[in-house]
Amino acid sequence: MLDELAHIGRDPATHGYVRDAWSPADLELREWFGQEAARRGLDLHDDRNGNLWAWWGDPDREPGVVTGSHLDSVRQGGAFDGPLGIVSAFAALDRLRERGFAPARPIGVACFTDEEGARFGVPCMGSRLLTGVLDPGRAIGLRDDAGDTLADVLRRAGRKPSALGRDDETLSRVGVFVELHVEQGRGLVETGAPVGVASAIWPHGRWRFDFHGEANHAGTTRLEDRDDPMLAYARAVLEAREAAGRHGIVATFGKVRVSPNNANAVPGLVSAWLDARGAAEKDVRALVEELSRGQRVSEESWTPVVDFDVPLRDRLAAVVGGEGPAPVLPTGAGHDAGILASAGVAAAMLFVRNPTGVSHSPSEHAEPDDCAKGVEALADALEELAR
Ligand SMILES: [Zn+2]
């Protein structure tokens, strides 16, 4: 199945994937999801927020055991982040049928829309709308790089923007959710296990720093006459790195906008985005506090820590681990499973080993043998939960 998807949204120059929500590539992937559901005789439900659900059994009779992930990508992303969870979900369902397993509860495969937020800047859009943590009025006004609002984009895809919002009917069908995902670090490499279970998602946030100065000529303005905001920005980048090390967290300035952005001008304004994450909220807050002194800073997003359901995670670790329990490890990356968990849904995650730990890059990788072990582990987990 991953081979079938390999050409969709791939940049021929870099081999990176560009699968923005509601782009032609995304629509093709959604189409593929519907075909895979039909091929297995599953009932397809396209919910009000654009999330897709393929059901084996009737979730209106009893809430189901749901697995799945997302098919969109970051820009210039890899082949595994998202699709591995969906492909493994269909493959695990096939394994259950091969085993002759007759589920006592319905089993569902979910595809959450716009998980990465590559187009409109808000990650986990589908699950945030579904659970009501994102206001639909705010969502439909978000704009992409071309200046189109989400409402415009949805209308062009033949959908009703007014339908967006908390969807209790769809949510009531989810009894428990298990998301399989390629690991985005080297935790499993260190433990030597192909599959692990998530303990928590670190609290994380995004802040915009605006460094103001005075735009002027790069050749004729004497050094002592300059008010160059690039210097304050450069200092902040170095300070962020130093403070992150001191607090034992990660902090990244990964996006910067320079105005007027001329090679021969001292800039007048530098806006830069800080992403900071760590195991403890207080350490992340302390770093942002230190960097904020004397700067104009606005918090664009904040996601508190997500601690996955402990009995569920321990139960799955015992089931998927083989001889001993599977390793249990935290992650610094956000996921739909985290959004559902925060909304009170029993949720868990399985990670598949990533030999280099690289993710959000064309070189993201998982060995076929580890992917097969992930499918087997997911099938075991579903069997445990749906028996
Ligand atoms: Zn993902």
Coordinates of C-alpha atoms and ligand atoms in Angstrom, one line a residue:
M1 CA 0.0 0.0 0.0
L2 CA 2.9 2.4 0.7
D3 CA 4.2 1.7 -2.8
E4 CA 0.7 2.6 -4.2
L5 CA 0.9 6.0 -2.5
A6 CA 4.6 6.7 -3.2
H7 CA 4.0 8.9 -6.3
I8 CA 1.2 11.0 -4.8
G9 CA 2.4 14.6 -4.0
R10 CA 6.0 13.8 -4.4
D11 CA 8.3 16.6 -5.4
P12 CA 10.4 15.2 -8.3
A13 CA 13.4 17.3 -7.5
T14 CA 13.7 16.6 -3.8
H15 CA 11.7 13.4 -3.4
G16 CA 10.0 15.1 -0.5
Y17 CA 6.2 15.0 -0.1
V18 CA 4.0 18.0 -0.3
R19 CA 0.5 16.9 0.6
D20 CA -1.4 20.0 1.9
A21 CA -4.9 19.5 3.1
W22 CA -7.5 19.7 0.3
S23 CA -4.8 19.9 -2.4
P24 CA -5.1 17.6 -5.5
A25 CA -2.6 15.2 -3.8
D26 CA -4.8 15.2 -0.7
L27 CA -8.0 14.6 -2.6
E28 CA -6.3 11.7 -4.4
L29 CA -5.2 10.2 -1.1
R30 CA -8.8 10.5 0.3
E31 CA -10.0 8.8 -2.8
W32 CA -7.5 6.0 -2.2
F33 CA -8.8 5.7 1.4
G34 CA -12.4 5.2 0.1
Q35 CA -11.3 2.5 -2.3
E36 CA -9.4 0.6 0.4
A37 CA -12.5 0.8 2.6
A38 CA -14.7 -0.4 -0.2
R39 CA -12.4 -3.2 -1.1
R40 CA -12.7 -4.6 2.4
G41 CA -16.5 -4.1 2.6
L42 CA -16.2 -1.4 5.2
D43 CA -18.8 1.4 5.6
L44 CA -17.3 4.8 4.7
H45 CA -18.3 7.9 6.7
D46 CA -17.0 11.3 5.7
D47 CA -17.7 13.4 8.8
R48 CA -18.7 17.1 9.0
N49 CA -15.0 18.2 9.5
G50 CA -13.6 16.1 6.6
N51 CA -12.3 13.2 8.7
L52 CA -12.8 9.8 7.1
W53 CA -14.0 6.7 9.0
A54 CA -14.1 3.1 7.6
W55 CA -16.2 0.8 9.8
W56 CA -16.2 -2.9 10.2
G57 CA -19.4 -3.4 12.2
D58 CA -21.9 -0.8 13.4
P59 CA -20.5 1.9 15.7
D60 CA -24.0 3.2 16.4
R61 CA -24.8 -0.1 18.2
E62 CA -21.7 0.2 20.4
P63 CA -18.7 2.5 20.4
G64 CA -15.8 1.0 18.5
V65 CA -12.1 0.3 18.6
V66 CA -10.6 2.8 16.2
T67 CA -7.1 3.0 14.7
G68 CA -5.7 5.3 12.0
S69 CA -3.7 8.4 11.5
H70 CA -3.4 11.0 8.7
L71 CA -2.5 11.2 5.0
D72 CA -1.4 14.8 4.7
S73 CA 2.2 15.8 5.1
V74 CA 4.4 18.7 6.1
R75 CA 6.0 20.4 3.1
Q76 CA 9.0 18.3 1.9
G77 CA 8.1 15.6 4.4
G78 CA 8.7 11.8 4.3
A79 CA 6.6 8.8 3.2
F80 CA 5.9 7.4 6.7
D81 CA 4.6 10.2 9.0
G82 CA 0.9 9.6 8.8
P83 CA 0.5 7.1 6.0
L84 CA 2.2 4.4 8.0
G85 CA -0.6 4.5 10.6
I86 CA -3.4 4.3 7.9
V87 CA -1.7 1.6 5.9
S88 CA -1.0 -0.4 9.0
A89 CA -4.6 0.0 10.2
F90 CA -5.9 -1.6 6.9
A91 CA -3.2 -4.3 7.1
A92 CA -4.0 -5.1 10.7
L93 CA -7.6 -5.4 9.9
D94 CA -6.6 -7.9 7.1
R95 CA -4.5 -9.8 9.6
L96 CA -7.5 -10.1 12.0
R97 CA -9.6 -11.5 9.2
E98 CA -6.9 -14.0 8.3
R99 CA -6.8 -15.1 11.9
G100 CA -10.5 -15.7 11.7
F101 CA -11.1 -13.2 14.5
A102 CA -14.7 -12.2 15.1
P103 CA -14.7 -8.8 16.9
A104 CA -17.2 -8.4 19.7
R105 CA -17.0 -4.6 19.1
P106 CA -17.0 -2.6 15.8
I107 CA -13.5 -1.7 14.5
G108 CA -12.9 1.5 12.7
V109 CA -10.1 3.0 10.5
A110 CA -9.8 6.8 10.8
C111 CA -8.1 9.3 8.5
F112 CA -7.8 12.7 10.2
T113 CA -7.8 15.7 8.0
D114 CA -5.0 18.3 8.0
E115 CA -2.9 16.9 10.9
E116 CA 0.2 18.8 10.0
G117 CA -1.3 22.2 9.5
A118 CA 1.0 22.8 6.6
R119 CA -1.5 24.9 4.7
F120 CA -3.4 26.9 7.3
G121 CA -0.9 26.9 10.2
V122 CA -3.1 25.0 12.8
P123 CA -2.0 21.4 13.3
C124 CA -4.5 18.6 14.0
M125 CA -7.3 20.7 12.5
G126 CA -9.6 17.7 11.9
S127 CA -9.4 16.3 15.4
R128 CA -9.5 19.8 17.0
L129 CA -12.7 20.7 15.1
L130 CA -14.2 17.2 15.9
T131 CA -13.6 17.6 19.6
G132 CA -14.5 21.3 19.7
V133 CA -11.2 22.7 20.9
L134 CA -10.9 24.7 17.7
D135 CA -13.6 27.3 17.1
P136 CA -15.0 26.7 13.6
G137 CA -15.5 30.4 13.1
R138 CA -11.8 30.9 13.6
A139 CA -10.9 27.9 11.4
I140 CA -12.9 29.0 8.3
G141 CA -11.2 32.4 8.3
L142 CA -7.6 30.9 8.3
R143 CA -5.7 31.7 5.1
D144 CA -3.2 29.7 3.1
D145 CA -0.2 31.2 1.3
A146 CA -2.3 32.0 -1.8
G147 CA -4.7 34.1 0.3
D148 CA -7.6 31.6 0.2
T149 CA -9.5 31.0 3.3
L150 CA -10.4 27.5 4.5
A151 CA -14.0 28.3 3.7
D152 CA -13.0 29.1 0.0
V153 CA -10.9 25.9 -0.2
L154 CA -13.7 23.7 1.3
R155 CA -16.3 25.2 -1.0
R156 CA -14.1 24.4 -4.0
A157 CA -13.8 20.8 -2.8
G158 CA -17.6 20.7 -2.8
R159 CA -18.0 20.9 1.0
K160 CA -20.0 23.1 3.3
P161 CA -17.9 25.3 5.6
S162 CA -20.9 25.8 7.8
A163 CA -20.9 22.1 8.7
L164 CA -17.6 22.4 10.6
G165 CA -17.6 22.1 14.4
R166 CA -17.8 19.8 17.3
D167 CA -19.4 16.5 16.2
D168 CA -20.7 14.5 19.2
E169 CA -22.4 11.9 17.0
T170 CA -19.1 11.0 15.3
L171 CA -17.2 11.2 18.6
S172 CA -19.7 9.0 20.4
R173 CA -18.7 6.1 18.0
V174 CA -15.1 6.1 19.3
G175 CA -14.8 3.9 22.3
V176 CA -11.0 3.8 22.2
F177 CA -8.4 5.1 19.8
V178 CA -5.0 3.6 19.0
E179 CA -2.7 5.5 16.6
L180 CA 0.4 3.8 15.1
H181 CA 3.1 6.2 14.0
V182 CA 6.7 6.1 12.8
E183 CA 8.9 7.2 15.7
Q184 CA 10.2 10.7 15.3
G185 CA 13.3 10.2 17.3
R186 CA 15.8 7.4 18.2
G187 CA 14.2 6.1 21.5
L188 CA 13.5 2.7 20.1
V189 CA 16.9 2.4 18.4
E190 CA 18.4 2.8 21.9
T191 CA 16.1 0.1 23.4
G192 CA 16.6 -2.3 20.5
A193 CA 12.8 -2.9 20.2
P194 CA 11.0 -2.5 16.8
V195 CA 7.7 -1.3 18.4
G196 CA 7.0 0.9 21.5
V197 CA 4.1 2.5 23.3
A198 CA 3.7 6.2 24.0
S199 CA 3.6 7.5 27.6
A200 CA 3.0 11.2 27.0
I201 CA 3.2 14.0 24.5
W202 CA 5.3 16.8 25.8
P203 CA 3.7 20.2 26.3
H204 CA 4.6 22.4 23.4
G205 CA 4.0 25.9 22.0
R206 CA 4.8 28.4 19.3
W207 CA 5.6 32.1 19.9
R208 CA 6.2 35.0 17.5
F209 CA 9.0 37.4 18.3
D210 CA 8.9 40.8 16.6
F211 CA 12.3 42.6 16.7
H212 CA 11.8 46.2 15.6
G213 CA 14.6 48.5 14.2
E214 CA 15.1 51.0 11.5
A215 CA 15.4 50.1 7.8
N216 CA 18.3 51.8 6.2
H217 CA 21.0 51.7 3.5
A218 CA 23.5 48.9 4.1
G219 CA 26.3 51.0 2.5
T220 CA 25.8 54.5 3.7
T221 CA 24.5 54.0 7.3
R222 CA 27.4 54.2 9.8
L223 CA 27.5 51.3 12.3
E224 CA 26.9 53.7 15.2
D225 CA 23.8 55.1 13.5
R226 CA 22.1 51.7 13.0
D227 CA 19.2 50.2 14.8
D228 CA 19.5 46.7 13.3
P229 CA 16.9 44.2 14.6
M230 CA 18.8 41.3 13.0
L231 CA 21.3 41.5 15.8
A232 CA 18.6 41.1 18.5
Y233 CA 17.3 38.2 16.5
A234 CA 20.7 36.5 16.2
R235 CA 21.2 37.0 20.0
A236 CA 17.8 35.3 20.6
V237 CA 18.7 32.3 18.5
L238 CA 21.9 31.7 20.4
E239 CA 20.2 32.4 23.7
A240 CA 17.4 29.9 22.9
R241 CA 19.9 27.2 22.2
E242 CA 21.9 27.9 25.4
A243 CA 18.7 28.1 27.6
A244 CA 17.3 24.9 26.1
G245 CA 20.4 23.1 27.1
R246 CA 20.2 24.6 30.6
H247 CA 16.5 23.7 31.1
G248 CA 16.8 20.2 29.5
I249 CA 14.2 21.0 26.7
V250 CA 14.3 21.7 23.0
A251 CA 13.8 25.1 21.4
T252 CA 13.9 26.1 17.7
F253 CA 13.8 29.2 15.7
G254 CA 12.7 27.5 12.4
K255 CA 10.9 30.3 10.6
V256 CA 11.9 33.9 10.1
R257 CA 10.5 36.8 8.1
V258 CA 12.7 39.8 7.4
S259 CA 11.4 43.2 6.2
P260 CA 12.2 44.6 3.8
N261 CA 14.4 41.5 3.1
N262 CA 16.9 43.2 0.8
A263 CA 20.5 42.1 0.6
N264 CA 21.6 45.8 0.7
A265 CA 19.4 47.1 3.5
V266 CA 19.5 47.0 7.3
P267 CA 16.2 45.4 8.1
G268 CA 13.4 47.4 9.8
L269 CA 11.6 44.4 11.3
V270 CA 12.5 40.8 11.9
S271 CA 9.7 38.4 12.9
A272 CA 10.7 35.0 14.1
W273 CA 8.9 31.9 15.3
L274 CA 10.1 30.0 18.4
D275 CA 8.9 26.4 18.9
A276 CA 9.7 25.1 22.4
R277 CA 8.9 21.7 24.0
G278 CA 9.9 19.7 27.0
A279 CA 8.8 17.2 29.5
A280 CA 7.7 19.8 32.0
E281 CA 5.7 22.9 31.3
K282 CA 7.6 25.0 33.8
D283 CA 10.9 24.5 32.0
V284 CA 9.3 25.5 28.6
R285 CA 7.7 28.6 30.2
A286 CA 11.0 29.6 31.9
L287 CA 12.8 29.6 28.6
V288 CA 10.2 31.7 26.9
E289 CA 10.1 34.1 29.8
E290 CA 13.9 34.5 29.7
L291 CA 13.9 35.1 25.9
S292 CA 11.0 37.5 26.1
R293 CA 12.6 40.1 28.2
G294 CA 12.4 43.4 26.4
Q295 CA 10.9 41.8 23.3
R296 CA 7.4 41.9 21.8
V297 CA 6.3 38.3 22.0
S298 CA 2.9 36.7 21.2
E299 CA 1.9 33.2 22.0
E300 CA 0.4 31.7 18.9
S301 CA -0.4 28.2 20.3
W302 CA 0.0 26.3 23.4
T303 CA -0.7 22.6 23.9
P304 CA -0.5 21.2 27.5
V305 CA 1.1 17.9 28.3
V306 CA -0.9 14.8 27.2
D307 CA -0.5 11.8 29.5
F308 CA -1.9 8.8 27.8
D309 CA -4.3 6.5 29.8
V310 CA -1.9 4.5 32.0
P311 CA -3.9 1.2 32.3
L312 CA -4.5 1.2 28.6
R313 CA -0.9 1.9 27.7
D314 CA 0.4 -0.8 30.1
R315 CA -2.1 -3.3 28.8
L316 CA -1.0 -2.6 25.2
A317 CA 2.7 -2.7 26.1
A318 CA 2.1 -6.2 27.6
V319 CA 0.2 -7.3 24.5
V320 CA 2.6 -6.0 21.8
G321 CA 5.9 -6.5 23.5
G322 CA 6.5 -10.2 22.9
E323 CA 8.6 -11.6 25.7
G324 CA 8.6 -8.6 28.0
P325 CA 6.5 -5.5 27.9
A326 CA 7.2 -3.1 25.0
P327 CA 9.2 0.0 25.8
V328 CA 7.1 3.0 26.9
L329 CA 8.5 6.3 25.8
P330 CA 7.4 10.0 25.5
T331 CA 7.4 12.1 22.4
G332 CA 7.9 15.8 21.6
A333 CA 5.6 15.6 18.6
G334 CA 1.9 16.4 18.6
H335 CA -0.7 13.9 17.2
D336 CA -4.4 13.5 16.7
A337 CA -4.3 10.8 19.4
G338 CA -3.2 13.5 21.9
I339 CA -6.1 15.8 20.9
L340 CA -8.6 12.9 21.4
A341 CA -7.0 12.0 24.7
S342 CA -7.3 15.6 25.9
A343 CA -11.0 15.5 25.0
G344 CA -11.5 12.5 27.3
V345 CA -11.3 9.6 24.7
A346 CA -9.2 6.6 25.9
A347 CA -6.3 6.8 23.5
A348 CA -2.9 5.2 23.0
M349 CA -0.1 5.3 20.5
L350 CA 2.3 2.6 19.1
F351 CA 5.6 3.8 17.6
V352 CA 7.6 1.9 14.9
R353 CA 11.3 2.2 15.1
N354 CA 13.0 4.8 12.9
P355 CA 16.6 3.9 12.3
T356 CA 17.9 7.5 12.0
G357 CA 15.2 9.2 14.0
V358 CA 14.9 11.7 11.1
S359 CA 11.3 12.9 10.4
H360 CA 9.6 15.7 8.6
S361 CA 12.2 15.1 5.9
P362 CA 12.4 13.0 2.7
S363 CA 15.0 10.8 4.5
E364 CA 12.5 9.7 7.1
H365 CA 12.5 5.9 7.1
A366 CA 11.3 2.7 8.7
E367 CA 12.6 -0.8 7.7
P368 CA 10.0 -3.0 6.0
D369 CA 10.5 -5.7 8.6
D370 CA 9.8 -3.2 11.4
C371 CA 6.7 -2.0 9.6
A372 CA 5.5 -5.6 9.4
K373 CA 6.1 -6.0 13.1
G374 CA 4.1 -2.8 13.7
V375 CA 1.2 -4.3 11.8
E376 CA 1.3 -7.5 13.8
A377 CA 1.5 -5.4 17.1
L378 CA -1.5 -3.3 16.0
A379 CA -3.5 -6.4 15.1
D380 CA -2.7 -7.8 18.5
A381 CA -3.8 -4.5 20.2
L382 CA -7.0 -4.4 18.2
E383 CA -7.8 -8.0 19.0
E384 CA -7.1 -7.4 22.7
L385 CA -9.5 -4.3 22.7
A386 CA -12.3 -5.7 20.5
R387 CA -12.6 -9.2 21.8
Ligands
ZN1 ZN 2.1 12.4 12.0

